Amino acid sequence: MRTSKKKGLGALAAVAVLALAGCGSSTPAGGGSTAGAGGFKVPDLKPLDKLGTPEGEVKVLAWPGYVEDGSNDPKVDWVSDFEKSTGCNVTVKTFGTSDEAVQLMRTGEYDTVSASGDATLRLIAAGDVEPVNTSLITNYPDIFDSLKNQPWNSVNGVSYGIPHGRGANLLMYRTDLVKPAPDSWGAVFDKAGAQAGKVTAYDSPIYIADAALYLMSTKPELGIKDPYALDDKQLAAAVDLLKAQKANVSEYWSDYLKEVQAFKNGTSTVGTTWQVIANVAQAEKAPVEAILPKEGATGWSDTWMVSAKSKHKTCAYKFIDHIVSPKVNAQIAEYFGEAPANRKACAETADPNHCKTYHAEDEAYFAKVHYWNTPISACLDGRTNVKCTDYAAWTKAWTEIRNS
Amino acid sequence: MRRRLGLAALLTPPMLWLVVAYLGALVAIFATAFWTTDPFTNLVVRTFTLDNFRELRTPTYLGIIGRTILIAALVTVLCVVVAVPFAFFMARVAPARSRSLLLALVLVPLWASYLVKAYAWRAMLQPSGVLESVFGTTPGYGFAAVVITLSYLWLPYMILPVYAAFERLPESHLEASADLGGRPWTTFRRVVVPALWPAIAAGSVFTFSLSLGDYIAVSIVGGKLQVLGTAVLQNITLDLPFAAALGTSSVVVMVLYLLAVRRAGALENL
């Protein structure tokens, strides 16, 4: 009896050790690394030097609406042809927030990801993604130069991804229930009381930037220049605004179908959205409209990145090349409601004015759109006399808002 | 010898499963709770710290834990209030023929998908939904909606043990009480309730623990309500060690609850 008891304890201890070794993910061990612009370390990883034979599959992590394979709508499918021509079977997993994308990418299960600017640097710094060899992407020369080698998709001149497209986060409202039609983010902040209990907001720390953007124009004395570069005082002001907003919020969304449903049945009447959500809701006969408010907006400029742990890199490169090819990039841009990254896509859209409507080549327009970015302690707006709040502080602040 | 070998072969796989999957996971959660994260990449950094548990003691999180326990307690009470008369009717009043039909009716919702039921409540609770058109008002998404939905979801887990207890209660006990001059209320209080008590406690283990850990129904009908489950979910992507600390707190609550229930002698009724 004694011995068996001892054995049992031994087994338990062994399991505990295994569990300790296996759980969580840890910082990449040792190895060379170089400092990035924001002062963070970048692991030395090499890009792929040439394509091999396709591995037969590719696992894709994407924003909803980016990679449609016909399962949502049989007519919307830009994956099947790719599978036939390359032999790479595509499996798609969608995510609702950048935080979710980072966490899923870290499992090493996925070969490529469509990452926004608030995810890219975290993935680069943690060694989850590797640099890309842009010469292997045949469509790369056709991509707008203004999207290439930007602070959110490159470090020290090394490119970490292929631009996908860009757009703004919009203000959506029920045309029958919100009158007069709003033209300002004030509809979800200072004047949210008019729709008390019917306001919706995006459920991620990055939404703090939306409040900061609103404060940029309504409280100039705070001196916010960039909604992702907030010092302690500015962050506190944004948090206060969001706490006040919470009293009028019905629910927070990160699942886009949940937002569609909430607007359809009227539990939400006004709030932040993506164009694709407005499109889906309108297709389902919900009386909604989405506008770009006068204060400008936060937005995104997304990047396709390749996992450092990928075992299907050739398929991943071929998939990215396919996604940014003129025809497909045009289809995605129209379906999602965004500006394409490939300039030749503008000639392929079903609506000949699509690129004009979404300001694909209008840099002055996008100057008003503040792309999602990762806040770091070195102020992104160039201030050197103060320390800015980093994403950890934003996360803490967001939890505090949600739990207040 | 051969028999012992056979026994070992039979027991090893389930024991391994139990130790590795169940205890291993618990140990992993507990251990992770003592680590911290890199502020920029959100990666887990393995340096020992008690900060996560210290943070749990702030009013925000004590509030969440308290709110979650309150929801679980209300759900349990509501389930008892509905289940006892219903089980009594099933076991004592309804003709024997319809008993199996009633039992089936109680069990049928268990076979429907959890998500379908939660979304059904989301639709019923919405403005101009079923509740509003029938009763003229709806609580909307939030605390009350969560309590109602969870009570609905877990009710069968309470009815079944209570029903079994009513079935086992000998008719002669009730007659003896009446013969000795006990009025119906006295009989209920002094004969029926003590006989039901372990069954109720057993049912409450399900209703309480399932409510304590639920986050899906809460995110569907809870509006902006935060409970332990949604707080874990929110932190799991950004701060895994803190999510683990939150998870540990629910394990602690559940262990305390089970210890209390054991004193009621209910675990033999599960």
Tab-separated table of C-alpha atoms in Angstrom, chain A residues 11-12 15-17 19-28 40 97 99-100 102-103 106 121-123 125-126 128 198 203 205 245-252 255 258-259 261-262 265-267 374-376 390-392 395-396 398-400 402-404, chain B residues 4 16 19-21 23-25 27-32 35 37-46 55 59-61 64 67 119 122-123 125-128 141-142 218-227 230-231 234-240 242 246:
chain	number	residue	atom	x	y	z
A	11	ALA	CA	2.966	10.654	-10.742
A	12	LEU	CA	1.183	13.727	-9.458
A	15	VAL	CA	2.230	15.891	-13.948
A	16	ALA	CA	2.697	19.151	-12.093
A	17	VAL	CA	6.151	19.580	-13.588
A	19	ALA	CA	2.026	21.232	-16.607
A	20	LEU	CA	4.411	23.933	-15.454
A	21	ALA	CA	6.622	23.332	-18.442
A	22	GLY	CA	3.813	23.138	-20.918
A	23	CYS	CA	1.329	25.803	-20.038
A	24	GLY	CA	1.310	29.388	-21.131
A	25	SER	CA	3.684	30.645	-23.754
A	26	SER	CA	7.019	32.102	-22.938
A	27	THR	CA	9.281	34.729	-24.362
A	28	PRO	CA	11.557	33.383	-27.086
A	40	PHE	CA	11.377	47.098	-28.372
A	97	THR	CA	-10.497	41.701	-31.992
A	99	ASP	CA	-6.155	40.757	-29.064
A	100	GLU	CA	-7.874	37.564	-30.085
A	102	VAL	CA	-2.556	37.800	-31.335
A	103	GLN	CA	-3.551	35.055	-28.948
A	106	ARG	CA	0.595	32.532	-30.788
A	121	LEU	CA	4.132	45.064	-33.633
A	122	ARG	CA	3.192	42.737	-30.810
A	123	LEU	CA	3.468	39.777	-33.181
A	125	ALA	CA	8.321	41.705	-31.146
A	126	ALA	CA	7.286	38.307	-29.809
A	128	ASP	CA	5.391	35.062	-33.809
A	198	LYS	CA	-29.208	51.756	-26.820
A	203	ASP	CA	-15.162	45.591	-26.844
A	205	PRO	CA	-8.880	48.363	-25.216
A	245	GLN	CA	-20.669	56.506	-21.945
A	246	LYS	CA	-21.125	53.164	-20.209
A	247	ALA	CA	-24.265	54.370	-18.441
A	248	ASN	CA	-25.942	54.571	-21.857
A	249	VAL	CA	-24.442	51.425	-23.371
A	250	SER	CA	-26.695	48.447	-24.042
A	251	GLU	CA	-23.878	46.062	-24.824
A	252	TYR	CA	-20.313	45.913	-26.076
A	255	ASP	CA	-18.703	39.508	-32.652
A	258	LYS	CA	-24.075	40.046	-32.699
A	259	GLU	CA	-23.920	43.707	-33.699
A	261	GLN	CA	-28.585	41.335	-34.791
A	262	ALA	CA	-28.630	44.062	-32.132
A	265	ASN	CA	-33.947	44.179	-33.451
A	266	GLY	CA	-33.296	47.670	-32.124
A	267	THR	CA	-31.536	46.813	-28.849
A	374	THR	CA	-0.046	49.726	-30.665
A	375	PRO	CA	0.429	52.363	-27.955
A	376	ILE	CA	3.933	52.216	-26.479
A	390	ASP	CA	1.485	51.664	-23.213
A	391	TYR	CA	-0.975	48.979	-24.265
A	392	ALA	CA	-0.734	47.291	-20.869
A	395	THR	CA	-5.725	47.095	-21.122
A	396	LYS	CA	-5.922	47.865	-17.426
A	398	TRP	CA	-10.332	49.092	-20.376
A	399	THR	CA	-10.899	46.376	-17.769
A	400	GLU	CA	-11.582	49.123	-15.265
A	402	ARG	CA	-15.876	47.464	-18.352
A	403	ASN	CA	-16.043	46.568	-14.668
A	404	SER	CA	-16.925	49.999	-13.314
B	4	ARG	CA	-3.976	-7.682	-10.689
B	16	LEU	CA	-4.142	8.857	-16.295
B	19	VAL	CA	-4.727	12.995	-13.228
B	20	VAL	CA	-3.375	14.566	-16.410
B	21	ALA	CA	-6.467	16.222	-17.805
B	23	LEU	CA	-5.678	17.728	-11.916
B	24	GLY	CA	-3.025	18.752	-14.430
B	25	ALA	CA	-5.222	21.502	-15.799
B	27	VAL	CA	-2.335	22.769	-11.350
B	28	ALA	CA	-1.510	24.610	-14.574
B	29	ILE	CA	-4.106	27.291	-13.862
B	30	PHE	CA	-2.905	27.705	-10.321
B	31	ALA	CA	0.761	27.913	-11.337
B	32	THR	CA	0.113	30.384	-14.163
B	35	TRP	CA	3.363	34.665	-13.308
B	37	THR	CA	3.033	39.293	-18.642
B	38	ASP	CA	5.227	41.408	-20.820
B	39	PRO	CA	3.479	44.794	-21.085
B	40	PHE	CA	4.107	45.135	-24.812
B	41	THR	CA	3.733	41.687	-26.346
B	42	ASN	CA	1.362	40.252	-23.678
B	43	LEU	CA	3.552	37.164	-23.553
B	44	VAL	CA	3.636	35.271	-20.278
B	45	VAL	CA	6.822	35.994	-18.337
B	46	ARG	CA	7.746	33.392	-15.769
B	55	GLU	CA	-5.318	42.759	-7.725
B	59	PRO	CA	-13.134	46.626	-5.148
B	60	THR	CA	-13.638	46.079	-8.894
B	61	TYR	CA	-12.899	42.380	-8.768
B	64	ILE	CA	-17.415	40.914	-9.846
B	67	ARG	CA	-22.039	39.644	-8.246
B	119	TYR	CA	-30.377	32.868	-28.227
B	122	ARG	CA	-32.101	36.818	-26.325
B	123	ALA	CA	-34.957	37.032	-28.833
B	125	LEU	CA	-36.070	39.494	-24.001
B	126	GLN	CA	-35.590	42.031	-26.785
B	127	PRO	CA	-37.908	45.036	-27.089
B	128	SER	CA	-41.140	43.945	-28.808
B	141	TYR	CA	-30.424	42.542	-21.290
B	142	GLY	CA	-28.651	42.572	-17.971
B	218	VAL	CA	-24.038	36.064	-19.967
B	219	SER	CA	-22.452	37.450	-23.114
B	220	ILE	CA	-25.645	36.693	-25.071
B	221	VAL	CA	-28.272	38.132	-22.716
B	222	GLY	CA	-26.137	39.971	-20.141
B	223	GLY	CA	-25.663	43.231	-22.034
B	224	LYS	CA	-22.721	44.998	-20.427
B	225	LEU	CA	-22.848	42.870	-17.268
B	226	GLN	CA	-19.477	41.519	-16.115
B	227	VAL	CA	-19.264	38.250	-14.201
B	230	THR	CA	-16.666	37.134	-18.862
B	231	ALA	CA	-13.847	38.731	-16.861
B	234	GLN	CA	-11.660	39.333	-21.376
B	235	ASN	CA	-8.314	38.830	-19.669
B	236	ILE	CA	-7.345	35.556	-21.263
B	237	THR	CA	-6.084	37.191	-24.441
B	238	LEU	CA	-4.313	40.083	-22.761
B	239	ASP	CA	-3.235	38.861	-19.348
B	240	LEU	CA	-3.294	35.099	-19.003
B	242	PHE	CA	-4.520	37.340	-14.164
B	246	LEU	CA	-9.641	34.896	-11.525
